[in-house]
Coordinates of C-alpha atoms and ligand atoms in Angstrom, one line a residue:
X115 CA 11.0 9.7 9.3
X116 CA 8.3 9.4 11.9
X117 CA 5.6 6.9 11.0
X118 CA 2.6 7.1 13.3
X119 CA 0.2 4.3 13.9
X120 CA -2.3 5.6 11.5
X121 CA 0.2 6.2 8.7
X122 CA 1.3 2.6 9.2
X123 CA -2.2 1.4 8.9
X124 CA -2.8 3.6 5.8
X125 CA 0.4 2.1 4.2
X126 CA -0.7 -1.4 4.9
X127 CA -4.1 -0.6 3.4
X128 CA -2.8 0.9 0.2
X129 CA -0.2 -1.9 -0.3
X130 CA -2.9 -4.4 0.2
X131 CA -5.2 -2.5 -2.2
X132 CA -2.7 -2.2 -5.0
X133 CA -2.0 -5.9 -4.6
X134 CA -5.6 -6.9 -5.2
X135 CA -5.3 -5.7 -8.8
X136 CA -5.2 -8.5 -11.4
X137 CA -2.0 -8.6 -13.3
X138 CA -3.8 -7.5 -16.5
X139 CA -4.2 -4.1 -14.7
X140 CA -0.6 -3.8 -14.0
X141 CA -0.9 -5.5 -10.6
X142 CA 0.9 -8.5 -9.2
X143 CA 0.4 -12.0 -10.6
X144 CA -3.1 -13.2 -9.8
X145 CA -6.8 -12.7 -10.3
X146 CA -9.0 -9.7 -9.3
X147 CA -8.8 -9.5 -5.6
X148 CA -11.8 -7.2 -5.4
X149 CA -14.1 -9.2 -7.5
X150 CA -17.4 -8.3 -5.8
X151 CA -19.0 -6.5 -2.9
X152 CA -18.2 -9.2 -0.3
X153 CA -14.5 -8.9 -1.2
X154 CA -14.7 -5.2 -0.7
X155 CA -16.5 -5.6 2.6
X156 CA -13.7 -8.0 3.7
X157 CA -11.1 -5.4 2.7
X158 CA -12.9 -2.7 4.7
X159 CA -13.2 -4.9 7.7
X160 CA -9.6 -6.1 7.5
X161 CA -8.3 -2.6 7.4
X162 CA -10.8 -1.2 9.9
X163 CA -11.9 1.5 7.5
X164 CA -14.5 3.3 9.7
X165 CA -17.8 5.0 8.9
X166 CA -18.1 4.1 5.2
X167 CA -21.8 3.2 5.4
X168 CA -23.5 0.6 3.3
X169 CA -21.3 -0.5 0.4
X170 CA -22.7 -0.4 -3.1
X171 CA -21.5 -1.3 -6.6
X172 CA -20.4 2.3 -7.2
X173 CA -18.0 1.9 -4.2
X174 CA -16.5 -1.1 -5.9
X175 CA -16.0 0.8 -9.1
X176 CA -14.6 3.8 -7.3
X177 CA -12.1 1.7 -5.2
X178 CA -10.9 -0.1 -8.3
X179 CA -10.4 3.3 -10.0
X180 CA -8.3 4.8 -7.2
X181 CA -6.4 1.4 -7.0
X182 CA -5.2 2.0 -10.5
X183 CA -4.0 5.5 -9.6
X184 CA -2.2 4.2 -6.5
X185 CA -0.5 1.5 -8.5
X186 CA 1.0 4.3 -10.6
X187 CA 2.7 5.8 -7.5
X188 CA 4.4 2.4 -6.9
X189 CA 5.3 2.1 -10.6
X190 CA 7.2 5.3 -11.1
X191 CA 10.5 6.6 -9.7
X192 CA 9.6 10.1 -10.9
X193 CA 8.6 12.3 -7.9
X194 CA 6.7 14.7 -10.2
X195 CA 4.6 11.8 -11.6
X196 CA 3.9 10.5 -8.2
X197 CA 3.1 14.0 -6.8
X198 CA 0.6 14.6 -9.6
X199 CA -1.2 11.3 -9.0
X200 CA -1.3 11.9 -5.2
X201 CA -2.4 15.5 -5.6
X202 CA -5.3 14.4 -7.9
X203 CA -6.4 11.6 -5.5
X204 CA -6.3 13.7 -2.4
X205 CA -8.0 16.7 -4.1
X206 CA -10.8 14.6 -5.6
X207 CA -11.4 13.0 -2.2
X208 CA -12.0 16.3 -0.4
X209 CA -9.9 16.1 2.8
X210 CA -10.8 17.5 6.2
X211 CA -7.7 17.3 8.4
X212 CA -8.7 16.6 11.9
X213 CA -6.6 16.0 15.0
X214 CA -7.6 13.0 17.1
X215 CA -6.3 10.8 19.9
X216 CA -8.9 8.1 19.5
X217 CA -8.5 4.6 21.1
X218 CA -5.5 5.6 23.2
X219 CA -3.2 6.5 20.3
X220 CA -1.0 9.6 20.4
X221 CA -2.3 12.7 18.6
X222 CA -2.4 12.3 14.9
X223 CA -4.3 13.7 11.9
X224 CA -7.1 12.0 10.1
X225 CA -7.6 13.4 6.6
X226 CA -10.8 11.8 5.3
X227 CA -13.9 13.9 5.4
X228 CA -16.7 12.8 7.8
X229 CA -19.1 10.5 6.0
X230 CA -16.6 10.0 3.2
X231 CA -17.1 7.0 0.9
X232 CA -14.7 4.1 1.2
X233 CA -12.8 5.3 -2.0
X234 CA -12.6 8.8 -0.7
X235 CA -11.5 7.6 2.7
X236 CA -8.7 5.6 1.2
X237 CA -7.7 8.3 -1.3
X238 CA -7.4 10.9 1.4
X239 CA -5.6 8.9 4.1
X240 CA -3.5 6.6 1.9
X241 CA -2.8 9.5 -0.4
X242 CA -1.4 11.6 2.5
X243 CA 0.5 8.7 3.9
X244 CA 2.3 8.3 0.6
X245 CA 2.7 12.1 0.3
X246 CA 4.8 12.1 3.5
X247 CA 7.3 9.7 1.8
X248 CA 7.7 12.2 -1.0
X249 CA 8.1 15.1 1.4
X250 CA 10.8 13.1 3.3
X251 CA 12.6 12.3 0.1
X252 CA 11.8 8.6 0.6
X253 CA 9.8 7.8 -2.5
X254 CA 12.3 5.0 -3.2
X255 CA 10.8 3.1 -0.3
X256 CA 7.6 2.6 -2.3
X257 CA 8.6 -0.5 -4.2
X258 CA 7.6 -3.5 -6.2
X259 CA 8.9 -7.0 -5.2
X260 CA 11.9 -8.0 -7.4
X261 CA 10.8 -11.6 -7.6
X262 CA 10.0 -11.9 -11.3
X263 CA 6.8 -13.8 -10.8
X264 CA 5.5 -11.6 -8.0
X265 CA 5.9 -7.9 -8.4
X266 CA 3.8 -7.2 -5.3
X267 CA 3.8 -3.6 -4.1
X268 CA 5.4 -3.0 -0.7
X269 CA 6.8 -0.2 1.5
X270 CA 10.4 -0.7 2.5
X271 CA 10.6 0.4 6.1
X272 CA 14.0 -1.1 6.7
X273 CA 16.7 1.2 8.1
X274 CA 19.0 1.0 5.1
X275 CA 16.2 0.7 2.4
X276 CA 17.6 -2.6 1.4
X277 CA 14.5 -4.7 1.1
X278 CA 13.9 -6.2 -2.3
X279 CA 11.1 -8.6 -1.8
X280 CA 7.5 -8.1 -0.7
X281 CA 7.8 -10.6 2.2
X282 CA 11.3 -11.9 2.8
X283 CA 9.9 -15.1 4.4
X284 CA 8.2 -16.1 1.1
X285 CA 9.6 -14.4 -2.0
X286 CA 13.1 -13.7 -0.6
X287 CA 13.4 -17.2 0.7
X288 CA 12.0 -18.8 -2.4
X289 CA 14.7 -17.1 -4.5
X290 CA 17.4 -18.0 -2.0
X291 CA 16.4 -21.6 -2.0
X292 CA 16.3 -21.6 -5.8
X293 CA 19.8 -20.0 -6.0
X294 CA 21.0 -22.5 -3.4
X295 CA 19.7 -25.5 -5.3
X296 CA 21.2 -24.2 -8.5
X297 CA 24.6 -23.8 -6.9
X298 CA 24.4 -27.3 -5.4
X299 CA 23.4 -28.8 -8.8
X300 CA 26.3 -27.0 -10.4
X301 CA 28.7 -28.3 -7.7
X302 CA 27.4 -31.8 -8.1
X303 CA 27.4 -31.8 -11.9
Ligands
ZN526 ZN1 -6.5 7.3 13.8
ZN527 ZN1 7.1 -10.9 -3.7

């Protein structure tokens, strides 16, 4: 499937967003990653989410609310369940598809409405990015890390959909090293 620059950015943003959830909210192991407005501002800056105005407490609440919905998309293998969540998110955000070739990128479509809040911006563009995976029959690429103490969300963009860990250089390696040590111990004992 074709993944444009903006789709890639939206995927990075939604994965990062889902992974800010504390584990009590069904997120990965860890504390609340969007604890306050400065944390939200850092997220907005990191993902270059444009034109969202001055951030307020209601933005924080709204972003946490859509985060919980997005987490459901990564938690289910059922396309109907995922489709319902994505439809709700995108509809509530009020999208305005708009062709653009900003900043030297090829033609692509922005979905967020002009002046959209940060939550609506994310719901529209990340919702549509995930929608394309369902359309392409690729929902299984929307995964959670298999490391038992991690469970981070990630998008498997590998050719043969074989990725099992959120970041093979940390989680994958960590498990490989643990398995290697266990084997050595067995051999030595
Ligand atoms: Zn763009
Ligand atoms: Zn992981």
